Short mmCIF file of C-alpha atoms and ligand atoms in Angstrom, two decimals:
data_model
loop_
_atom_site.label_atom_id
_atom_site.label_comp_id
_atom_site.label_asym_id
_atom_site.label_seq_id
_atom_site.Cartn_x
_atom_site.Cartn_y
_atom_site.Cartn_z
CA MET A 1 17.30 -64.17 -33.24
CA ARG A 2 20.47 -66.13 -32.48
CA ILE A 3 21.61 -65.13 -29.01
CA LEU A 4 24.85 -65.83 -27.16
CA VAL A 5 24.20 -65.89 -23.42
CA THR A 6 27.34 -65.55 -21.30
CA GLY A 7 26.79 -66.92 -17.82
CA GLY A 8 23.76 -68.84 -19.07
CA ALA A 9 24.46 -71.59 -16.52
CA GLY A 10 24.07 -69.13 -13.64
CA TYR A 11 21.03 -68.12 -11.65
CA VAL A 12 19.54 -65.26 -13.68
CA GLY A 13 21.16 -66.38 -16.95
CA SER A 14 19.60 -69.85 -16.89
CA HIS A 15 16.11 -68.47 -16.32
CA CYS A 16 16.67 -66.06 -19.19
CA VAL A 17 17.82 -68.87 -21.50
CA ARG A 18 14.57 -70.67 -20.86
CA GLU A 19 12.50 -67.58 -21.68
CA LEU A 20 14.53 -66.92 -24.83
CA LEU A 21 13.93 -70.48 -26.04
CA ALA A 22 10.22 -70.21 -25.22
CA ALA A 23 10.07 -67.03 -27.32
CA GLY A 24 11.58 -68.92 -30.28
CA HIS A 25 15.14 -67.60 -30.18
CA GLU A 26 18.17 -69.81 -30.86
CA VAL A 27 20.48 -69.84 -27.86
CA THR A 28 24.15 -70.59 -27.29
CA VAL A 29 25.36 -70.52 -23.69
CA TYR A 30 28.96 -69.44 -23.08
CA ASP A 31 30.00 -70.26 -19.54
CA ASN A 32 33.10 -71.55 -17.75
CA LEU A 33 30.97 -73.31 -15.10
CA SER A 34 33.07 -71.74 -12.34
CA ARG A 35 29.90 -70.75 -10.53
CA GLY A 36 27.16 -71.93 -12.86
CA HIS A 37 25.68 -75.40 -13.23
CA ALA A 38 25.73 -77.52 -16.39
CA ALA A 39 22.46 -79.06 -15.17
CA ALA A 40 20.79 -75.65 -15.53
CA VAL A 41 21.52 -75.57 -19.29
CA PRO A 42 19.41 -77.53 -21.78
CA SER A 43 21.55 -80.16 -23.51
CA GLY A 44 23.47 -79.14 -26.61
CA LEU A 45 23.50 -75.41 -25.87
CA LEU A 46 26.65 -75.11 -23.74
CA VAL A 47 30.03 -73.91 -24.98
CA GLU A 48 32.45 -74.14 -22.07
CA GLY A 49 34.83 -71.22 -22.34
CA GLU A 50 36.47 -68.30 -20.62
CA LEU A 51 35.65 -64.63 -21.12
CA SER A 52 39.39 -64.02 -21.35
CA ASP A 53 39.50 -66.19 -24.50
CA GLU A 54 38.65 -63.49 -27.01
CA ARG A 55 39.40 -65.69 -30.02
CA ARG A 56 37.11 -68.43 -28.80
CA ILE A 57 34.31 -65.95 -28.25
CA ALA A 58 34.87 -64.42 -31.70
CA SER A 59 34.84 -67.82 -33.40
CA THR A 60 31.70 -68.85 -31.50
CA LEU A 61 29.98 -65.63 -32.59
CA THR A 62 30.97 -66.23 -36.22
CA GLU A 63 30.28 -69.95 -36.43
CA ARG A 64 26.88 -69.62 -34.82
CA ARG A 65 26.03 -66.43 -36.71
CA ILE A 66 25.07 -64.69 -33.47
CA ASP A 67 22.84 -61.60 -33.72
CA ALA A 68 23.00 -60.38 -30.13
CA VAL A 69 24.68 -61.09 -26.81
CA MET A 70 23.22 -61.23 -23.30
CA HIS A 71 26.01 -60.82 -20.81
CA PHE A 72 25.40 -62.35 -17.38
CA ALA A 73 28.82 -63.86 -16.71
CA ALA A 74 30.16 -61.94 -13.71
CA PHE A 75 30.95 -62.23 -10.05
CA ALA A 76 28.30 -60.56 -7.91
CA LEU A 77 29.10 -60.69 -4.20
CA VAL A 78 29.80 -57.40 -2.46
CA GLY A 79 31.78 -58.86 0.44
CA GLU A 80 33.93 -60.99 -1.85
CA SER A 81 34.60 -57.98 -4.06
CA VAL A 82 36.04 -56.11 -1.07
CA ALA A 83 38.18 -59.08 0.01
CA GLU A 84 39.25 -60.16 -3.51
CA PRO A 85 38.98 -57.15 -5.82
CA HIS A 86 41.20 -58.79 -8.45
CA LEU A 87 38.36 -61.22 -9.20
CA TYR A 88 36.04 -58.33 -9.95
CA TYR A 89 38.39 -56.24 -12.04
CA GLY A 90 39.59 -59.38 -13.81
CA ASN A 91 36.34 -61.14 -14.51
CA ASN A 92 33.81 -58.32 -14.60
CA VAL A 93 35.83 -55.50 -16.15
CA LEU A 94 38.45 -57.30 -18.27
CA GLY A 95 36.08 -60.16 -19.08
CA SER A 96 33.49 -57.71 -20.43
CA PHE A 97 36.20 -55.88 -22.37
CA HIS A 98 37.26 -59.12 -24.10
CA LEU A 99 33.66 -59.90 -24.88
CA ILE A 100 32.85 -56.56 -26.51
CA GLU A 101 36.16 -56.63 -28.38
CA ALA A 102 35.37 -60.12 -29.66
CA MET A 103 31.99 -58.80 -30.83
CA ARG A 104 33.61 -56.12 -32.98
CA THR A 105 35.38 -58.57 -35.32
CA PRO A 106 32.25 -60.26 -36.70
CA GLY A 107 30.24 -57.05 -36.25
CA VAL A 108 27.84 -58.20 -33.53
CA SER A 109 26.50 -54.91 -32.27
CA LYS A 110 23.73 -55.70 -29.79
CA LEU A 111 24.25 -56.41 -26.12
CA VAL A 112 22.13 -56.65 -22.98
CA LEU A 113 24.16 -56.32 -19.78
CA SER A 114 23.22 -57.39 -16.27
CA SER A 115 24.05 -54.39 -14.18
CA THR A 116 23.19 -53.66 -10.60
CA THR A 117 21.82 -51.33 -7.99
CA ALA A 118 25.31 -51.55 -6.43
CA THR A 119 26.40 -48.98 -9.04
CA TYR A 120 24.44 -46.36 -7.03
CA GLY A 121 26.22 -46.92 -3.72
CA THR A 122 24.20 -45.61 -0.78
CA PRO A 123 21.87 -42.91 -2.05
CA GLU A 124 20.04 -40.97 0.61
CA LYS A 125 16.90 -40.39 -1.39
CA MET A 126 14.50 -43.27 -1.99
CA PRO A 127 13.31 -44.59 -4.34
CA ILE A 128 16.36 -44.77 -6.61
CA ALA A 129 15.76 -43.37 -10.08
CA GLU A 130 18.20 -43.69 -12.98
CA THR A 131 19.07 -40.01 -12.50
CA THR A 132 20.46 -40.81 -9.03
CA PRO A 133 24.24 -40.31 -9.21
CA GLN A 134 26.18 -43.56 -9.53
CA GLN A 135 28.68 -43.56 -6.69
CA PRO A 136 29.52 -47.20 -5.95
CA ILE A 137 31.04 -47.98 -2.57
CA ASN A 138 32.55 -51.39 -3.33
CA PRO A 139 34.56 -53.04 -6.13
CA TYR A 140 31.54 -55.03 -7.35
CA GLY A 141 29.46 -51.90 -7.95
CA PHE A 142 32.44 -50.09 -9.41
CA SER A 143 33.27 -52.95 -11.79
CA LYS A 144 29.76 -52.85 -13.22
CA LEU A 145 29.82 -49.08 -13.52
CA VAL A 146 33.06 -49.32 -15.50
CA VAL A 147 31.39 -51.81 -17.85
CA GLU A 148 28.42 -49.48 -18.30
CA ARG A 149 30.84 -46.67 -19.21
CA MET A 150 32.70 -48.91 -21.65
CA LEU A 151 29.43 -49.69 -23.37
CA ASP A 152 28.59 -45.98 -23.56
CA ASP A 153 31.89 -45.33 -25.28
CA TYR A 154 31.52 -48.30 -27.65
CA ALA A 155 28.01 -47.10 -28.51
CA HIS A 156 29.32 -43.64 -29.32
CA ALA A 157 32.41 -44.76 -31.24
CA TYR A 158 31.40 -48.07 -32.82
CA GLY A 159 27.61 -47.98 -32.98
CA LEU A 160 26.95 -50.59 -30.29
CA GLY A 161 23.29 -50.80 -29.26
CA PHE A 162 22.99 -51.87 -25.64
CA ALA A 163 20.86 -52.06 -22.56
CA ALA A 164 22.25 -52.00 -19.02
CA LEU A 165 19.65 -53.44 -16.67
CA ARG A 166 20.28 -52.54 -13.07
CA TYR A 167 18.82 -55.31 -10.95
CA PHE A 168 17.70 -54.79 -7.42
CA ASN A 169 17.52 -58.05 -5.37
CA ALA A 170 17.00 -61.00 -7.72
CA ALA A 171 14.94 -63.69 -6.02
CA GLY A 172 12.56 -66.60 -6.62
CA ALA A 173 12.76 -69.52 -9.00
CA SER A 174 11.07 -70.92 -12.07
CA PRO A 175 7.59 -72.14 -11.07
CA VAL A 176 8.32 -75.27 -13.13
CA GLY A 177 10.53 -76.21 -10.15
CA ASP A 178 13.68 -77.31 -11.97
CA LEU A 179 15.67 -74.05 -12.06
CA GLY A 180 16.58 -72.03 -9.01
CA GLU A 181 19.20 -70.38 -6.87
CA ASP A 182 22.23 -72.52 -5.98
CA HIS A 183 25.29 -70.65 -4.72
CA ASP A 184 28.17 -72.16 -2.79
CA PRO A 185 28.56 -70.73 -0.24
CA GLU A 186 25.10 -69.17 -0.10
CA SER A 187 24.98 -65.60 1.17
CA HIS A 188 21.57 -64.35 0.05
CA LEU A 189 18.75 -63.80 2.46
CA ILE A 190 15.85 -65.80 0.99
CA PRO A 191 17.80 -69.03 0.23
CA ILE A 192 19.38 -68.93 3.69
CA VAL A 193 16.03 -68.43 5.43
CA LEU A 194 14.59 -71.33 3.43
CA GLN A 195 17.57 -73.50 4.40
CA VAL A 196 16.59 -72.83 8.02
CA ALA A 197 13.05 -73.97 7.17
CA LEU A 198 14.54 -77.15 5.68
CA GLY A 199 16.52 -77.81 8.85
CA GLN A 200 19.87 -77.30 7.08
CA ARG A 201 20.73 -74.37 9.33
CA ALA A 202 19.73 -73.76 12.93
CA LYS A 203 18.69 -70.10 12.57
CA ILE A 204 18.80 -67.02 10.44
CA MET A 205 21.14 -64.27 11.58
CA ILE A 206 19.62 -60.82 11.04
CA PHE A 207 22.48 -58.51 10.15
CA GLY A 208 21.56 -55.44 12.18
CA ASP A 209 18.25 -54.35 13.73
CA ASP A 210 19.27 -50.79 14.53
CA TYR A 211 18.95 -49.27 11.07
CA PRO A 212 16.82 -46.14 10.60
CA THR A 213 13.91 -48.18 9.16
CA PRO A 214 10.48 -48.89 10.72
CA ASP A 215 11.51 -52.26 12.24
CA GLY A 216 15.24 -51.53 12.36
CA THR A 217 16.21 -54.05 9.65
CA CYS A 218 17.40 -53.35 6.10
CA ILE A 219 14.87 -52.80 3.36
CA ARG A 220 15.37 -54.26 -0.12
CA ASP A 221 13.39 -54.45 -3.35
CA TYR A 222 13.09 -58.14 -4.27
CA VAL A 223 12.38 -58.82 -7.93
CA HIS A 224 11.51 -62.21 -9.38
CA VAL A 225 14.09 -63.84 -11.63
CA LEU A 226 11.47 -64.48 -14.33
CA ASP A 227 10.52 -60.81 -14.31
CA LEU A 228 14.20 -60.02 -14.81
CA ALA A 229 14.27 -62.47 -17.73
CA ALA A 230 11.18 -60.81 -19.26
CA ALA A 231 12.90 -57.42 -19.07
CA HIS A 232 15.91 -58.82 -20.95
CA LEU A 233 13.69 -60.06 -23.74
CA ALA A 234 11.91 -56.71 -23.91
CA ALA A 235 15.27 -54.90 -24.03
CA LEU A 236 16.48 -57.12 -26.85
CA ASP A 237 13.62 -55.90 -29.05
CA ARG A 238 14.49 -52.27 -28.37
CA LEU A 239 18.25 -52.13 -28.94
CA THR A 240 19.16 -49.23 -31.21
CA PRO A 241 22.58 -48.83 -32.89
CA GLY A 242 24.69 -46.22 -31.15
CA ARG A 243 22.40 -45.93 -28.16
CA GLY A 244 22.21 -47.28 -24.63
CA ILE A 245 19.13 -47.98 -22.55
CA LYS A 246 19.81 -47.92 -18.82
CA CYS A 247 17.13 -48.80 -16.39
CA ASN A 248 16.36 -50.12 -12.97
CA LEU A 249 14.66 -53.46 -12.54
CA GLY A 250 12.78 -53.58 -9.27
CA THR A 251 9.16 -53.72 -8.18
CA GLY A 252 9.25 -50.37 -6.42
CA ARG A 253 8.23 -52.09 -3.16
CA GLY A 254 10.57 -52.53 -0.25
CA TYR A 255 10.53 -55.32 2.34
CA SER A 256 12.58 -55.41 5.52
CA VAL A 257 14.64 -58.44 6.51
CA LYS A 258 12.08 -59.17 9.23
CA GLN A 259 9.22 -58.95 6.74
CA VAL A 260 11.01 -61.39 4.43
CA ILE A 261 11.51 -63.84 7.30
CA ASP A 262 7.83 -63.52 8.25
CA ALA A 263 6.79 -64.20 4.65
CA CYS A 264 8.99 -67.32 4.68
CA ARG A 265 7.38 -68.47 7.94
CA GLN A 266 3.95 -68.02 6.42
CA ILE A 267 4.73 -69.83 3.15
CA THR A 268 6.70 -72.74 4.67
CA GLY A 269 4.73 -73.21 7.88
CA HIS A 270 8.04 -73.47 9.78
CA ALA A 271 8.94 -71.42 12.84
CA ILE A 272 12.36 -70.28 11.44
CA PRO A 273 14.34 -69.13 14.51
CA ALA A 274 16.04 -65.76 14.03
CA GLU A 275 18.75 -63.99 15.97
CA THR A 276 20.11 -60.48 15.71
CA ALA A 277 23.76 -60.21 14.70
CA PRO A 278 25.98 -57.18 14.01
CA ARG A 279 25.47 -55.18 10.85
CA ARG A 280 27.13 -56.57 7.71
CA PRO A 281 29.68 -54.02 6.48
CA GLY A 282 28.60 -52.17 3.36
CA ASP A 283 24.83 -52.77 3.70
CA PRO A 284 22.84 -49.61 2.95
CA PRO A 285 19.71 -49.31 5.14
CA GLU A 286 17.32 -49.12 2.21
CA LEU A 287 17.44 -49.84 -1.54
CA VAL A 288 14.17 -49.50 -3.42
CA ALA A 289 13.75 -48.88 -7.14
CA ASP A 290 11.87 -46.20 -8.88
CA ALA A 291 10.86 -48.61 -11.63
CA ARG A 292 8.95 -46.20 -13.87
CA LEU A 293 11.57 -45.92 -16.59
CA ALA A 294 11.58 -49.68 -17.29
CA ARG A 295 7.83 -49.51 -17.72
CA GLU A 296 8.16 -46.59 -20.10
CA LEU A 297 11.15 -47.80 -22.14
CA LEU A 298 10.61 -51.56 -22.07
CA GLY A 299 6.87 -51.83 -21.43
CA TRP A 300 7.92 -53.92 -18.44
CA THR A 301 5.74 -54.58 -15.41
CA PRO A 302 6.80 -57.18 -12.87
CA GLN A 303 4.30 -60.03 -12.59
CA TYR A 304 5.47 -61.08 -9.11
CA GLU A 305 4.47 -58.09 -7.02
CA THR A 306 4.53 -59.42 -3.48
CA ILE A 307 7.28 -61.03 -1.45
CA GLU A 308 4.96 -63.97 -0.74
CA SER A 309 4.55 -64.77 -4.45
CA ILE A 310 8.32 -64.66 -4.88
CA VAL A 311 9.08 -66.78 -1.80
CA GLU A 312 6.51 -69.38 -2.90
CA THR A 313 8.48 -70.17 -6.05
CA ALA A 314 11.80 -70.15 -4.17
CA TRP A 315 10.37 -72.54 -1.58
CA ALA A 316 9.16 -74.97 -4.27
CA TRP A 317 12.71 -75.05 -5.67
CA HIS A 318 14.53 -75.42 -2.34
CA ARG A 319 12.13 -78.05 -1.05
CA SER A 320 12.50 -80.19 -4.16
CA HIS A 321 16.27 -79.50 -4.46
CA PRO A 322 17.62 -79.40 -0.91
CA GLN A 323 21.15 -79.88 -2.28
CA GLY A 324 20.56 -77.54 -5.24
CA TYR A 325 21.47 -78.99 -8.61
CA ALA A 326 23.39 -81.79 -6.87
CA THR A 327 20.06 -83.20 -5.59
CA LYS A 328 19.53 -86.67 -7.06
CA ALA A 329 16.40 -86.93 -9.18
N1 UDP B 401 20.80 -60.59 5.38
C1 UDP B 401 20.66 -61.02 6.69
N2 UDP B 401 21.10 -62.27 7.03
C2 UDP B 401 21.66 -63.12 6.11
C3 UDP B 401 21.79 -62.68 4.76
C4 UDP B 401 21.34 -61.40 4.43
O1 UDP B 401 20.18 -60.28 7.57
O2 UDP B 401 22.06 -64.24 6.47
C5 UDP B 401 20.33 -59.24 5.01
C6 UDP B 401 21.41 -58.36 4.43
O3 UDP B 401 22.11 -57.70 5.47
C7 UDP B 401 20.60 -57.40 3.56
C8 UDP B 401 19.42 -58.26 3.09
O4 UDP B 401 19.37 -59.37 3.98
O5 UDP B 401 20.09 -56.34 4.33
C9 UDP B 401 19.59 -58.79 1.69
O6 UDP B 401 20.88 -59.38 1.58
P1 UDP B 401 21.32 -60.27 0.34
O7 UDP B 401 22.70 -60.78 0.63
O8 UDP B 401 20.26 -61.28 0.03
O9 UDP B 401 21.33 -59.26 -0.89
P2 UDP B 401 22.09 -57.85 -1.09
O10 UDP B 401 21.12 -56.80 -0.64
O11 UDP B 401 23.36 -57.89 -0.31
O12 UDP B 401 22.31 -57.81 -2.56
#
């Protein structure tokens, strides 16, 4: 198929582009490079453009005879969404609206959306199944929920076939070693812990050790970025006109912040000093997926089952790219 990948220069998008190419698809990346990296996109695939530019998207879809869209382009930081909600309503909600409107003109009717566990808010019952009510507690989660609802309505009214894949904590890197996580500033746990191992930071701050969890630190379900990519490819094969697939992408296993730090110590061989800091506002104590529906609907089983296997690939990337994509070859 000919696939347009919005946000294909970003972390999850770039890994997905690689898997799409490996599976024989033709790929066009549509990205404004505001947070992505041109170096993460194979040469010749990038169209630099804005989601707000509906005409540009429509002409790209037509000229390249696109069959389906994978939509990664979005902002995805909870804290930032609280401080700067306009970015989230503008880019995530309006941006997605322009995209699906642009798709209507040439009749492109297949879309895979990156959605998020943040659409659930702070459910009390673990693990989180798709039947758990979606009650987001921050603008990021709400912006993605709005997009999911738009897609529902477009499916019903215009025959769109879509999948909304609700990621838990994306982590890891391509084992090839040339694609990985590179955010500026970095706020995610595993990259920050590995930056401590590299000597780029003095210590890791543990945001709260008084949560109602066995060791007092927050529990998350870390899922490898290549497993996420595999789920997107599986979803692409199963898109049905007028219908939406919605499923969680997680391993079903939870690891606490302390367990993640320990895994990083073990993999890197570095001591990695840690210090307890106050809780980070908006962090639920535990987020773990009930991942059965993805197995059932997509035939998807994560290949990276343990935190160690995920950290190993992240460490290979960070060690060889201490400055991310800016690292000189
Ligand atoms: N975390 C931490 N110190 C850090 C960064 C993150 O203790 O420097 C914790 C954070 O509070 C959360 C977990 O690590 O419980 C995962 O956070 P991350 O930002 O990676 O992903 P999120 O769960 O927010 O999507």
